[in-house]
Tab-separated table of C-alpha atoms in Angstrom:
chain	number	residue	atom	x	y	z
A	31	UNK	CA	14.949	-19.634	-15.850
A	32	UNK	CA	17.842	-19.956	-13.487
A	33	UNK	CA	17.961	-19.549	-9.824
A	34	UNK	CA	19.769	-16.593	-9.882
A	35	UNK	CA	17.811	-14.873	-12.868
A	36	UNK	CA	14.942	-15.739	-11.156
A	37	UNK	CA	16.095	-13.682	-8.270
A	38	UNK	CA	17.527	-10.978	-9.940
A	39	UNK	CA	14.041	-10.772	-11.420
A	40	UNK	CA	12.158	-11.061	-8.758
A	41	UNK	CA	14.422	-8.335	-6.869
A	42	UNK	CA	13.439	-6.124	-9.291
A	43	UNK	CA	9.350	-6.320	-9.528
A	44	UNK	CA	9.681	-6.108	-5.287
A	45	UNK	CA	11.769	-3.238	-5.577
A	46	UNK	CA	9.039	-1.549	-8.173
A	47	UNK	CA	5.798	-3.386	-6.005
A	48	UNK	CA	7.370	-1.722	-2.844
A	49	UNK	CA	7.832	1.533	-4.452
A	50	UNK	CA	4.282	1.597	-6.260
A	51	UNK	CA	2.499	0.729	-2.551
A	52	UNK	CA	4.491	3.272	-0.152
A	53	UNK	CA	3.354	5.656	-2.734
A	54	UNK	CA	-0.105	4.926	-3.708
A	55	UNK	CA	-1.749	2.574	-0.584
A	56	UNK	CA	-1.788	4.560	2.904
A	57	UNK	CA	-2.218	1.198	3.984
A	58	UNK	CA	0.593	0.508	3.410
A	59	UNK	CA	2.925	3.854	3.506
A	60	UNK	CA	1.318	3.607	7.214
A	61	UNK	CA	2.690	-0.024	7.653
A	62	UNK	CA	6.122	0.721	6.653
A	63	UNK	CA	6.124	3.669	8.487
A	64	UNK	CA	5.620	1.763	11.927
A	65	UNK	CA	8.228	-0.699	10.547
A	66	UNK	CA	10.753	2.103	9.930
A	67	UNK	CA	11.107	0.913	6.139
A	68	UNK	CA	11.202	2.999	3.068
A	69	UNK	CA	11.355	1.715	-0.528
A	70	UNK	CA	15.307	2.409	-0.327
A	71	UNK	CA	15.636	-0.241	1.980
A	72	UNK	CA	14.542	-2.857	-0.410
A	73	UNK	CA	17.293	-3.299	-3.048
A	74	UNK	CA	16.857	-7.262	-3.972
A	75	UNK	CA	14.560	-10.267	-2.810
A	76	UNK	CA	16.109	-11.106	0.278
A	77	UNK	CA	15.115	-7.859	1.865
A	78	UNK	CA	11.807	-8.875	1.648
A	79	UNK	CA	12.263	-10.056	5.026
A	80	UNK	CA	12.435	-6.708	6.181
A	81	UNK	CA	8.800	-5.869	5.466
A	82	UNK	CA	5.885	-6.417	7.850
A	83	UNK	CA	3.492	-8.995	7.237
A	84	UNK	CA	-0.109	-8.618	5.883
A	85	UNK	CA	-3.101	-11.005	7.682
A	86	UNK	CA	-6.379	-11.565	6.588
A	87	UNK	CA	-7.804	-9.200	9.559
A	88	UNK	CA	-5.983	-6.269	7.883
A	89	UNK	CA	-8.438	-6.642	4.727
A	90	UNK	CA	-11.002	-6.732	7.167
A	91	UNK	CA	-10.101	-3.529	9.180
A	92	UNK	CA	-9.635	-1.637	5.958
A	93	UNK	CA	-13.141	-3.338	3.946
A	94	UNK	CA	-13.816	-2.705	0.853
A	95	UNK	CA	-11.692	-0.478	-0.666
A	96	UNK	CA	-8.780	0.573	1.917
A	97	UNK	CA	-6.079	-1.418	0.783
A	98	UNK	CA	-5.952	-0.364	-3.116
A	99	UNK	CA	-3.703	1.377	-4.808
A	100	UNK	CA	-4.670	2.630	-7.969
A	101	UNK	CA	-8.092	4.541	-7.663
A	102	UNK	CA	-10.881	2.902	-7.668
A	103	UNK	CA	-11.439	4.417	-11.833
A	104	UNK	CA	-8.599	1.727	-12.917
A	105	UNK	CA	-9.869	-1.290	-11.259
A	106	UNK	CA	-11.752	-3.100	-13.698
A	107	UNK	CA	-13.439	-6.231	-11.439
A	108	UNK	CA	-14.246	-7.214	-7.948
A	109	UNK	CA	-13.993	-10.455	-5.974
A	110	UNK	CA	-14.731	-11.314	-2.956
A	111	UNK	CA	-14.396	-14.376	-0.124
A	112	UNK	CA	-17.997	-15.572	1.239
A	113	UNK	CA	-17.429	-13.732	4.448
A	114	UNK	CA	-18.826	-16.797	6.100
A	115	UNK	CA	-16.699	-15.799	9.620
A	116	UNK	CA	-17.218	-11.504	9.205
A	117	UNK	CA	-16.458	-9.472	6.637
A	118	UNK	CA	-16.114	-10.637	3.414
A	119	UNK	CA	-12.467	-10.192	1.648
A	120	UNK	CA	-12.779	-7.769	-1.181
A	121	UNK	CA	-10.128	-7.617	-4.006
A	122	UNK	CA	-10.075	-5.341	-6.628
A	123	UNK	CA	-8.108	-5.832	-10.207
A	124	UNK	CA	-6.499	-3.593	-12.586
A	125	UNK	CA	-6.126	-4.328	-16.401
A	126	UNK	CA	-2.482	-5.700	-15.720
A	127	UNK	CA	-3.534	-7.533	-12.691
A	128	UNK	CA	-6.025	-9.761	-15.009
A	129	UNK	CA	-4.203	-9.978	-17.615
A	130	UNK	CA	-0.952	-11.380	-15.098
A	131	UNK	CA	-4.140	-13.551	-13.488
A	132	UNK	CA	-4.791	-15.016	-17.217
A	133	UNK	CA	-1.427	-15.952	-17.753
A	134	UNK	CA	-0.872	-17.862	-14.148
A	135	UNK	CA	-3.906	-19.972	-15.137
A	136	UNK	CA	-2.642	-20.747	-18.077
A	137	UNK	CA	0.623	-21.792	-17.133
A	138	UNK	CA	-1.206	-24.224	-15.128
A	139	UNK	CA	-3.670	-25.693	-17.947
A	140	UNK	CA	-0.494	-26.072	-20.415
A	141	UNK	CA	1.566	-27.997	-17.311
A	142	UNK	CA	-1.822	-29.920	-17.281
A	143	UNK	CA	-1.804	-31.147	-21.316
A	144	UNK	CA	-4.340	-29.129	-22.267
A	145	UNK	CA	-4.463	-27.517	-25.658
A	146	UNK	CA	-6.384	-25.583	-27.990
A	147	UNK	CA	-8.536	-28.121	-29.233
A	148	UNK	CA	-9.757	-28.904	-25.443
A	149	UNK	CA	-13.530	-28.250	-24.277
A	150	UNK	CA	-12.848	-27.171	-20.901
A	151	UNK	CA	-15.737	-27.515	-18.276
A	152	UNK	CA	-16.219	-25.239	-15.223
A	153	UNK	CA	-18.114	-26.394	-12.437
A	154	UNK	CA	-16.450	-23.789	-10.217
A	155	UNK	CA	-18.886	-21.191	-9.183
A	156	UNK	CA	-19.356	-17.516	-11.253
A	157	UNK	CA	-19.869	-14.405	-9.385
A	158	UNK	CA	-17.496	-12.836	-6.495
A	159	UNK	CA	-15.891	-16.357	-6.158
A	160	UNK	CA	-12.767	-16.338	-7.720
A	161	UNK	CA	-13.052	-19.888	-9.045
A	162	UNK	CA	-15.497	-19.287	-11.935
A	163	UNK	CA	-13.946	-16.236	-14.157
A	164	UNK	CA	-10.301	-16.801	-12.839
A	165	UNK	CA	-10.625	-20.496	-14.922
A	166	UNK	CA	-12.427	-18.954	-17.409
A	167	UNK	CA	-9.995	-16.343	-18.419
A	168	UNK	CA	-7.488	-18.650	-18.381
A	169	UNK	CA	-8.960	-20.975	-20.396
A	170	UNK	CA	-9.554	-18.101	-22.840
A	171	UNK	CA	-5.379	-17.539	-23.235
A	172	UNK	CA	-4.802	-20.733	-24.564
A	173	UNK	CA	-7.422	-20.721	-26.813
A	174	UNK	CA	-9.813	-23.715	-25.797
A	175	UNK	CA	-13.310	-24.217	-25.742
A	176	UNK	CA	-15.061	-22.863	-22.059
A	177	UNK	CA	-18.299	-25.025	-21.113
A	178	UNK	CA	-18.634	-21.908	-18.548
A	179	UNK	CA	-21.828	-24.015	-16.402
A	180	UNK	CA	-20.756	-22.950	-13.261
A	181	UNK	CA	-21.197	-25.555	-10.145
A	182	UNK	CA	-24.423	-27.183	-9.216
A	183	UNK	CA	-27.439	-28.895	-11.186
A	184	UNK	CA	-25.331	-31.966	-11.404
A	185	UNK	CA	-27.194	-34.115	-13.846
A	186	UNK	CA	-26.722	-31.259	-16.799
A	187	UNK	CA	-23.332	-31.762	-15.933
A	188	UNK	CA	-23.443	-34.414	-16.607
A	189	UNK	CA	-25.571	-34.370	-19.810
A	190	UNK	CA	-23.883	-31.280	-21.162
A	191	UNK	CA	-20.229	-33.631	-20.915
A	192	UNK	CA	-21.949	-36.501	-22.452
A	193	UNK	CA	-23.434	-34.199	-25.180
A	194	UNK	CA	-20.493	-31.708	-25.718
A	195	UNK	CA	-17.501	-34.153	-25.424
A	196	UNK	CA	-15.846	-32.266	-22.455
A	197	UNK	CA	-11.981	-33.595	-22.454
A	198	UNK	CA	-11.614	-31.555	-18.965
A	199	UNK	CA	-13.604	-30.758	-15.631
A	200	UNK	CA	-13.110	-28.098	-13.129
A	201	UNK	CA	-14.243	-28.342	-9.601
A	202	UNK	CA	-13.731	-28.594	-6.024
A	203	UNK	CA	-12.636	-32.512	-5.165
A	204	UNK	CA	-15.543	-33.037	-2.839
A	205	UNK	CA	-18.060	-32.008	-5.391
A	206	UNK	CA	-15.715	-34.285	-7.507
A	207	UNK	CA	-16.251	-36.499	-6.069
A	208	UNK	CA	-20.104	-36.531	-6.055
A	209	UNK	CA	-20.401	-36.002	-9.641
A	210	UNK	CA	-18.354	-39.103	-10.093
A	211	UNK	CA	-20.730	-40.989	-7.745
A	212	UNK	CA	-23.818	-39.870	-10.173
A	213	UNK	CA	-22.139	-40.755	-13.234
A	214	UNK	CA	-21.435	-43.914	-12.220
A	215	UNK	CA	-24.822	-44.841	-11.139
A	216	UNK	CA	-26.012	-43.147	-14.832
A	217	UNK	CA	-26.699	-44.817	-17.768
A	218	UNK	CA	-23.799	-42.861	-19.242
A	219	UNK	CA	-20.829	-44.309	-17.317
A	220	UNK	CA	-17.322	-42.680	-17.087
A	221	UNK	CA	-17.177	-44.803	-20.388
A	222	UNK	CA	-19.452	-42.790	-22.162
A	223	UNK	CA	-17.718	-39.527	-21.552
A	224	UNK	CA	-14.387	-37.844	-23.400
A	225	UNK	CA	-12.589	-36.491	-19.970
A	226	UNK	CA	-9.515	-37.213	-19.777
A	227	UNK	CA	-8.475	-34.549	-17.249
A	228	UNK	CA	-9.544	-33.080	-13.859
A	229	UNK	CA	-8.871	-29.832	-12.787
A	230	UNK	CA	-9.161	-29.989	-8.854
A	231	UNK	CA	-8.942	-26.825	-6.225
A	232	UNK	CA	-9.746	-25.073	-3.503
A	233	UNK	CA	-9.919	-26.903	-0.696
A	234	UNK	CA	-7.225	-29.562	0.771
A	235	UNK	CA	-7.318	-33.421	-1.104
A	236	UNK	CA	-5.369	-35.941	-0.572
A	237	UNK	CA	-3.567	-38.620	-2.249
A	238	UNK	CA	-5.953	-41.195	-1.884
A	239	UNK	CA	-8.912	-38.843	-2.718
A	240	UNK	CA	-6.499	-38.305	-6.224
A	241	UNK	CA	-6.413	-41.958	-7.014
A	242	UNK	CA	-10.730	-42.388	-6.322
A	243	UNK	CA	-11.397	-39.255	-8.697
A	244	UNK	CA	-8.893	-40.474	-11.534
A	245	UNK	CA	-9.971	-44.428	-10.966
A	246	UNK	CA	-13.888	-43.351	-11.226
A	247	UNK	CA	-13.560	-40.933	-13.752
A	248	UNK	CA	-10.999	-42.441	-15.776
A	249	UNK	CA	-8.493	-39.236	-16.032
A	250	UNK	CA	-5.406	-37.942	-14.474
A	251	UNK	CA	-6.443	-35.570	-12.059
A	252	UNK	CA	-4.680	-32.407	-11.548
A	253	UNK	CA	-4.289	-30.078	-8.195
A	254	UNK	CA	-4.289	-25.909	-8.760
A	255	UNK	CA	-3.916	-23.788	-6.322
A	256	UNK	CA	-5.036	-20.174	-5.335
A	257	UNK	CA	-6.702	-17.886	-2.813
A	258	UNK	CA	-9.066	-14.845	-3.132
A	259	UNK	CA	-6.523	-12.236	-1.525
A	260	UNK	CA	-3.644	-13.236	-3.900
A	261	UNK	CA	-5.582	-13.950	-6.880
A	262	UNK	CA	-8.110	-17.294	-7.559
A	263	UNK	CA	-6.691	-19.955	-8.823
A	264	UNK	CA	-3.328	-20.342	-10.938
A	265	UNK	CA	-0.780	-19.084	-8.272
A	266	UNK	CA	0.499	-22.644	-9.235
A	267	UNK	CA	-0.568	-26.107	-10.484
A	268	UNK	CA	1.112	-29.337	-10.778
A	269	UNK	CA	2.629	-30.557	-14.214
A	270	UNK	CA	2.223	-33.792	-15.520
A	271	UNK	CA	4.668	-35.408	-12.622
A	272	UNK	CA	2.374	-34.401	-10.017
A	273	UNK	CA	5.353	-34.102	-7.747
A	274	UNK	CA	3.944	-30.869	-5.902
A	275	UNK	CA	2.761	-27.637	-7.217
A	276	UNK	CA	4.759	-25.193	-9.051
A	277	UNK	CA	4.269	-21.316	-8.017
A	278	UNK	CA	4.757	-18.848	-10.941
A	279	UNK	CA	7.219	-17.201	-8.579
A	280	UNK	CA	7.944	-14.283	-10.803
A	281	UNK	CA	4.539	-13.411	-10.029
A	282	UNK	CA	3.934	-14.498	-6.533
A	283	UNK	CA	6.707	-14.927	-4.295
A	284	UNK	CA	6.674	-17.835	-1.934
A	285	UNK	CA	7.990	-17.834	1.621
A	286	UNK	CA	7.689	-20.462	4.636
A	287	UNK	CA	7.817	-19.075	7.928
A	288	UNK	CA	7.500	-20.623	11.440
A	289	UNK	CA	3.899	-20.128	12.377
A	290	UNK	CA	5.361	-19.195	16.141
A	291	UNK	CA	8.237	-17.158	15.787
A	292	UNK	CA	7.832	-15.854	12.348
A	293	UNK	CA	11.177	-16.418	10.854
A	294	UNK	CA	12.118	-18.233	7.911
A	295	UNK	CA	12.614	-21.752	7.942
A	296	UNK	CA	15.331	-23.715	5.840
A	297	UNK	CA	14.272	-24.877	2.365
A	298	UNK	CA	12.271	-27.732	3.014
A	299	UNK	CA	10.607	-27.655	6.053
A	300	UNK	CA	7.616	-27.552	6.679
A	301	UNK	CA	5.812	-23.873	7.805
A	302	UNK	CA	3.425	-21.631	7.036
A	303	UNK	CA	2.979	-20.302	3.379
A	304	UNK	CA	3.529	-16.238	2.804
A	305	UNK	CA	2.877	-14.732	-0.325
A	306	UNK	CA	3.874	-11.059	-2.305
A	307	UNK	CA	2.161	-10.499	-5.604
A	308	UNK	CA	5.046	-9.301	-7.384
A	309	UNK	CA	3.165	-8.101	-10.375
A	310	UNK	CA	-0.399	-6.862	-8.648
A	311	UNK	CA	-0.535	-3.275	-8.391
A	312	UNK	CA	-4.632	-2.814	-7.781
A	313	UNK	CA	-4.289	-4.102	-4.407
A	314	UNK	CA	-0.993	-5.478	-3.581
A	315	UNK	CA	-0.607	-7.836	-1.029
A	316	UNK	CA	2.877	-7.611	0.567
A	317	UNK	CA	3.948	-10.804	2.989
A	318	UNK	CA	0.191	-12.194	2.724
A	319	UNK	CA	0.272	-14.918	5.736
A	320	UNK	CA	-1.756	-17.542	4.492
A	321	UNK	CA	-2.087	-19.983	6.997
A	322	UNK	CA	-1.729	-22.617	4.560
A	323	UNK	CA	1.120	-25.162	6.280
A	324	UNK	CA	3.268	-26.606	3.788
A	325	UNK	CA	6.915	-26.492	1.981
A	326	UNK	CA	8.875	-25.942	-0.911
A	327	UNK	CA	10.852	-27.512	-2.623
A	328	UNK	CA	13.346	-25.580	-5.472
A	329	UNK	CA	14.619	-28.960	-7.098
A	330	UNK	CA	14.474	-28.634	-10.687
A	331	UNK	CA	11.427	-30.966	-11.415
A	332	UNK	CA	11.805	-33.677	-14.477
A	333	UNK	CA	9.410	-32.288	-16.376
A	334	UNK	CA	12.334	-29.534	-16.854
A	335	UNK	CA	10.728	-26.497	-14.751
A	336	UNK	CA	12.736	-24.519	-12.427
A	337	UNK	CA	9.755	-22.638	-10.639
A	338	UNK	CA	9.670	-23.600	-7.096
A	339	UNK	CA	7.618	-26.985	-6.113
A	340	UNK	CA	4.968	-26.862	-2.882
A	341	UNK	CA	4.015	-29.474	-1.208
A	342	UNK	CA	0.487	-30.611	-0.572
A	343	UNK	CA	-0.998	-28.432	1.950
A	344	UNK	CA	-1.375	-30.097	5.432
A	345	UNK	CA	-4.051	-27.823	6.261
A	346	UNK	CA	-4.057	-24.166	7.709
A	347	UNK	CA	-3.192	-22.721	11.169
A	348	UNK	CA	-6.265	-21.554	11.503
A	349	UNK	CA	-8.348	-24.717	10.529
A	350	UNK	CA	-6.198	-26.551	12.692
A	351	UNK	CA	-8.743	-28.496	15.804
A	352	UNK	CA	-6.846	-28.834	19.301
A	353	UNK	CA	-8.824	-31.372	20.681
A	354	UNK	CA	-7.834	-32.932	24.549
A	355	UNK	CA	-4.452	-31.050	23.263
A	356	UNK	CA	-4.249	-32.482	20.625
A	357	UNK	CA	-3.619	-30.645	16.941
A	358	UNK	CA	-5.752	-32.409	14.323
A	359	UNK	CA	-6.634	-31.395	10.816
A	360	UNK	CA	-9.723	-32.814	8.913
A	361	UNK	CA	-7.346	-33.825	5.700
A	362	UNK	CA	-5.569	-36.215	7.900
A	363	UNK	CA	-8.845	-37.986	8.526
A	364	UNK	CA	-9.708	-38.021	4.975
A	365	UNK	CA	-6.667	-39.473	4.155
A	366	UNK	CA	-7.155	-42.118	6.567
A	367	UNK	CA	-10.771	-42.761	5.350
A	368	UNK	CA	-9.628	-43.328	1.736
A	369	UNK	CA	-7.239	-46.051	3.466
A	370	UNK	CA	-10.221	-47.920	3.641
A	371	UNK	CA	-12.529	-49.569	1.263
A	372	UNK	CA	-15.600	-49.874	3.446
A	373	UNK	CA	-15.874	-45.859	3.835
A	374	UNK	CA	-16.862	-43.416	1.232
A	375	UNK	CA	-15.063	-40.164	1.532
A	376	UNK	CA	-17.468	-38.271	3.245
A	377	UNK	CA	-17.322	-36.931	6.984
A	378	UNK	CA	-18.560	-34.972	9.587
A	379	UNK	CA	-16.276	-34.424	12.658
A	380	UNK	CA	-18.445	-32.948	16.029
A	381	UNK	CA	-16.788	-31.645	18.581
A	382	UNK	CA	-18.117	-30.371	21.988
A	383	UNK	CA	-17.062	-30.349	26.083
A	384	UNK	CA	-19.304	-32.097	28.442
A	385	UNK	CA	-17.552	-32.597	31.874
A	386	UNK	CA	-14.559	-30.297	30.986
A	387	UNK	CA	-13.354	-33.063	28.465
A	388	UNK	CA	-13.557	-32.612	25.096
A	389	UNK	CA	-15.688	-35.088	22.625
A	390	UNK	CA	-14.618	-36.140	19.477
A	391	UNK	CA	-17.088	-37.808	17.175
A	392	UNK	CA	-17.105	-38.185	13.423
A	393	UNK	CA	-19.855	-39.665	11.733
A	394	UNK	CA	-18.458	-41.437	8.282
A	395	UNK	CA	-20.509	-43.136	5.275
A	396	UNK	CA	-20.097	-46.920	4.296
A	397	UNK	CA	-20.351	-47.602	0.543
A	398	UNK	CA	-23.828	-49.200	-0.484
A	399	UNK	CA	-22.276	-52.872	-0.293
A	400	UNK	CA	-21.116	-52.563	2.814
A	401	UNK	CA	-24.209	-51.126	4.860
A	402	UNK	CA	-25.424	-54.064	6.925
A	403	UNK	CA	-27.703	-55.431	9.548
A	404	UNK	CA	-25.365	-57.215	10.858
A	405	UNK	CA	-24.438	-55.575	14.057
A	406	UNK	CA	-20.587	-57.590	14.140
A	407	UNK	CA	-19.687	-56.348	11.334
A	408	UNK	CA	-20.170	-52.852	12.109
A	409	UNK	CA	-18.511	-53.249	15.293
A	410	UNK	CA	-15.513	-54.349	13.193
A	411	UNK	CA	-15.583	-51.584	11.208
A	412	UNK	CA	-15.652	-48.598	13.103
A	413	UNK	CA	-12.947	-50.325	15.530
A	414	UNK	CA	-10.504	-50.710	12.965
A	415	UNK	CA	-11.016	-47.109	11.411
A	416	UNK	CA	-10.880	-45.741	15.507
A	417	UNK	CA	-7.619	-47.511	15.814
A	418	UNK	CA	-6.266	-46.434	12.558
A	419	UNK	CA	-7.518	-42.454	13.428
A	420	UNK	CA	-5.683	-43.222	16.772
A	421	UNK	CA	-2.655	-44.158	15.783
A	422	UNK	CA	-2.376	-41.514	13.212
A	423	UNK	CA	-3.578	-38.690	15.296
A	424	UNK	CA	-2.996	-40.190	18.617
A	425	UNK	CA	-6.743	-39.159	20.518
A	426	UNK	CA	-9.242	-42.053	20.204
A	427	UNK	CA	-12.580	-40.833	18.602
A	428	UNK	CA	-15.841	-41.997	18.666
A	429	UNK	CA	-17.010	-43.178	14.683
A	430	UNK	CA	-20.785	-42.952	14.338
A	431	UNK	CA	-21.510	-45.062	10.917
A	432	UNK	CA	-24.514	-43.117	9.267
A	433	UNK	CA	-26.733	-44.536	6.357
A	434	UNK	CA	-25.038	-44.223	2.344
A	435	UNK	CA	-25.720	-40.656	1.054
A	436	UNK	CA	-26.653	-38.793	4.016
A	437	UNK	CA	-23.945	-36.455	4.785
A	438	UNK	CA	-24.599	-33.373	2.818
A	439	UNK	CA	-22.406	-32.768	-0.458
A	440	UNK	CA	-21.490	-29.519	-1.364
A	441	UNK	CA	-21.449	-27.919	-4.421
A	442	UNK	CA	-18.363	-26.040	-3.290
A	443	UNK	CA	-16.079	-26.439	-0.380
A	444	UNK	CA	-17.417	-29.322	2.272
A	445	UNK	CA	-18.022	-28.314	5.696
A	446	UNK	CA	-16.330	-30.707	7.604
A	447	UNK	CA	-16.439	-29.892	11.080
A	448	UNK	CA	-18.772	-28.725	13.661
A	449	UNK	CA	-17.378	-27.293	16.895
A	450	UNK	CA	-20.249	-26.788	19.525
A	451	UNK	CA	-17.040	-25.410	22.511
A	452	UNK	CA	-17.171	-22.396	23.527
A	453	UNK	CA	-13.484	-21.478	23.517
């Protein structure tokens, strides 16, 4: 689709989306009231700008239910966020709003390769995660097999791909990660198995952690994106290219904002990622600030789509450390980690404040082969992966080398950092 029928489209659903939630959501009727909008202000996409945002603290303030807008007789399913820091976030889906949901994902498993005659494995967890059923349903639409064995139990994953002949795997990168680890040492090997693509999502990965899954695992491994308040994964996914992720922007509409001020930035930079469903009309979320930092890019891509391109995310705003003043994100020292062959990809970064200075330790695995006695060696090490972090990051930490397989791998998203400040 062109740009401008793309627009013109997209100025229509907001006009409609705007209309529906004034109307139906006294969340939101109150919102735009403060703002001084009414729906007669919006007449195409770039008076989107116009609207006030939505943050995650809003869905907190108005848990479960005080953000829909349909009652609560239309919406057919439930998901929620962990509510690991308060309240969990609770979003609620109409008939449409799955069926829209079902579609996004797959877009993204047909930009993969995969097909009808592909036995799809999900290793994503079932339940109020979004991960689980938002794959499966997509799955579903074009028609392949799901292996719906939801995460954890790793070794009858690892049977059941052997046995089955799964062609694709879905997890998070980090648990990935592991399961390639346990094949390897198997009697099955990577050779043994039909996979052939990996299906990798939510939380941040990096290049290098890319190349490791798709070198142990022998497929091409594939990033999708998504986020409980918008709707589990499938807002985008990368195509065969792999030359950023493309957002179905006729159902959610991207923005990048400055973090600071709030205003737009100019195509390209980097910001802070805002999304509108477009088409969501059980709980609509208008200007969603994400606090994912990354770009877009709305180059047509060669594999012929014109939907917009995002970067990799960088991290989020509010997973962002400020150590001795410092702004560091955790994916920068994965990256750096896979830079290196001695170091698996597994960390731990500790943070406290002794003395009114703030420490900065992260303890890292060596691979098996490179665990030694020998005390020089070491030293080398864990100098040259300092000065690396250093010169990257520019704070000096302090790398505490820890024994093969003793960081704790997670079955879904890693915790990577421990902050023991009180700030």
């Amino acid at each position: 689709m062109s740009r401008d029928r793309m627009s013109a489209l997209q100025g229509e659903k907001l006009r409609r989306l705007v209309s529906h939630a004034y109307s139906n959501s006294p969340f939101y009727k109150r919102k735009f009231d403060q703002a001084g909008i009414t729906p007669n202000d919006i007449r195409s996409i770039e008076d989107i700008t116009k609207l006030p945002f939505t943050v995650k603290q809003d869905l907190r303030d108005n848990y479960p239910f005080g953000i829909m807008a349909v009652p609560m007789s239309d919406i057919l399913r439930l998901h929620a966020s962990s509510g690991t820091t308060g309240k969990p976030i609770v979003v609620g889906y109409t008939e449409h709003d799955l069926a829209c949901w079902a579609e996004a994902v797959a877009r993204c498993l047909t930009a993969f390769g995969l097909k009808k005659s592909d036995l799809i494995q999900i290793s994503y967890g079932y339940g109020m995660f979004t991960g689980g059923l938002g794959l499966h349903a997509g799955v579903q639409a074009i028609g392949a097999t799901v292996i719906p064995i939801s995460s954890g139990n790793t070794q009858k994953q690892i049977q059941l791909m052997s046995d089955f002949g799964t062609t694709a795997f879905a997890s998070t990168p980090s648990y990935a990660m592991y399961v390639a680890e346990q094949i390897l040492a198997s009697s099955i090997g990577s050779e043994g198995l039909k996979l052939r693509i990996g299906i990798f999502g939510a939380e941040p990965w990096t290049e290098n952690m890319r190349h490791e899954l798709e070198n142990k695992l022998n497929i091409k491994a594939y990033d999708i994106y998504g986020l409980t308040e918008i709707s589990g994964p499938g807002v985008g996914g990368e195509c065969e290219y792999q030359n950023g992720i493309h957002i179905w922007e006729d159902l959610f509409y991207p923005e990048i904002i400055d973090p600071v001020t709030l205003e737009p930035v100019p195509h390209g930079c980097k910001g802070e990622l805002v999304f509108t469903t477009l088409d969501k009309f059980g709980m609509p979320m208008i200007r969603y600030r994400t606090r994912d930092l990354t770009s877009l890019d709305y180059s047509i891509c060669p594999c012929g789509r014109t939907a917009v391109r995002m970067g990799k995310i960088l991290g989020r705003t509010d997973d962002m450390l400020i150590i001795r003043g410092v702004n560091v994100f955790p994916s920068q020292i994965e990256a750096i980690l896979l830079e290196f062959p001695e170091y698996e990809p597994y960390f731990l970064i500790e943070i406290d404040r002794i003395n009114n200075t703030d420490t900065f330790e992260i303890k890292v695995e060596v691979k098996p082969e490179f665990y030694t006695d020998r005390i020089n060696q070491l030293v080398r090490i864990k100098h040259d992966l300092a000065s690396r972090i250093q010169s990257v990051i520019g704070i000096h930490p302090e790398i505490r080398i820890v024994q093969p397989n003793t960081i704790e791998r997670s079955e879904n998203k890693s915790k990577r950092v421990i902050d023991h400040r009180k700030l």
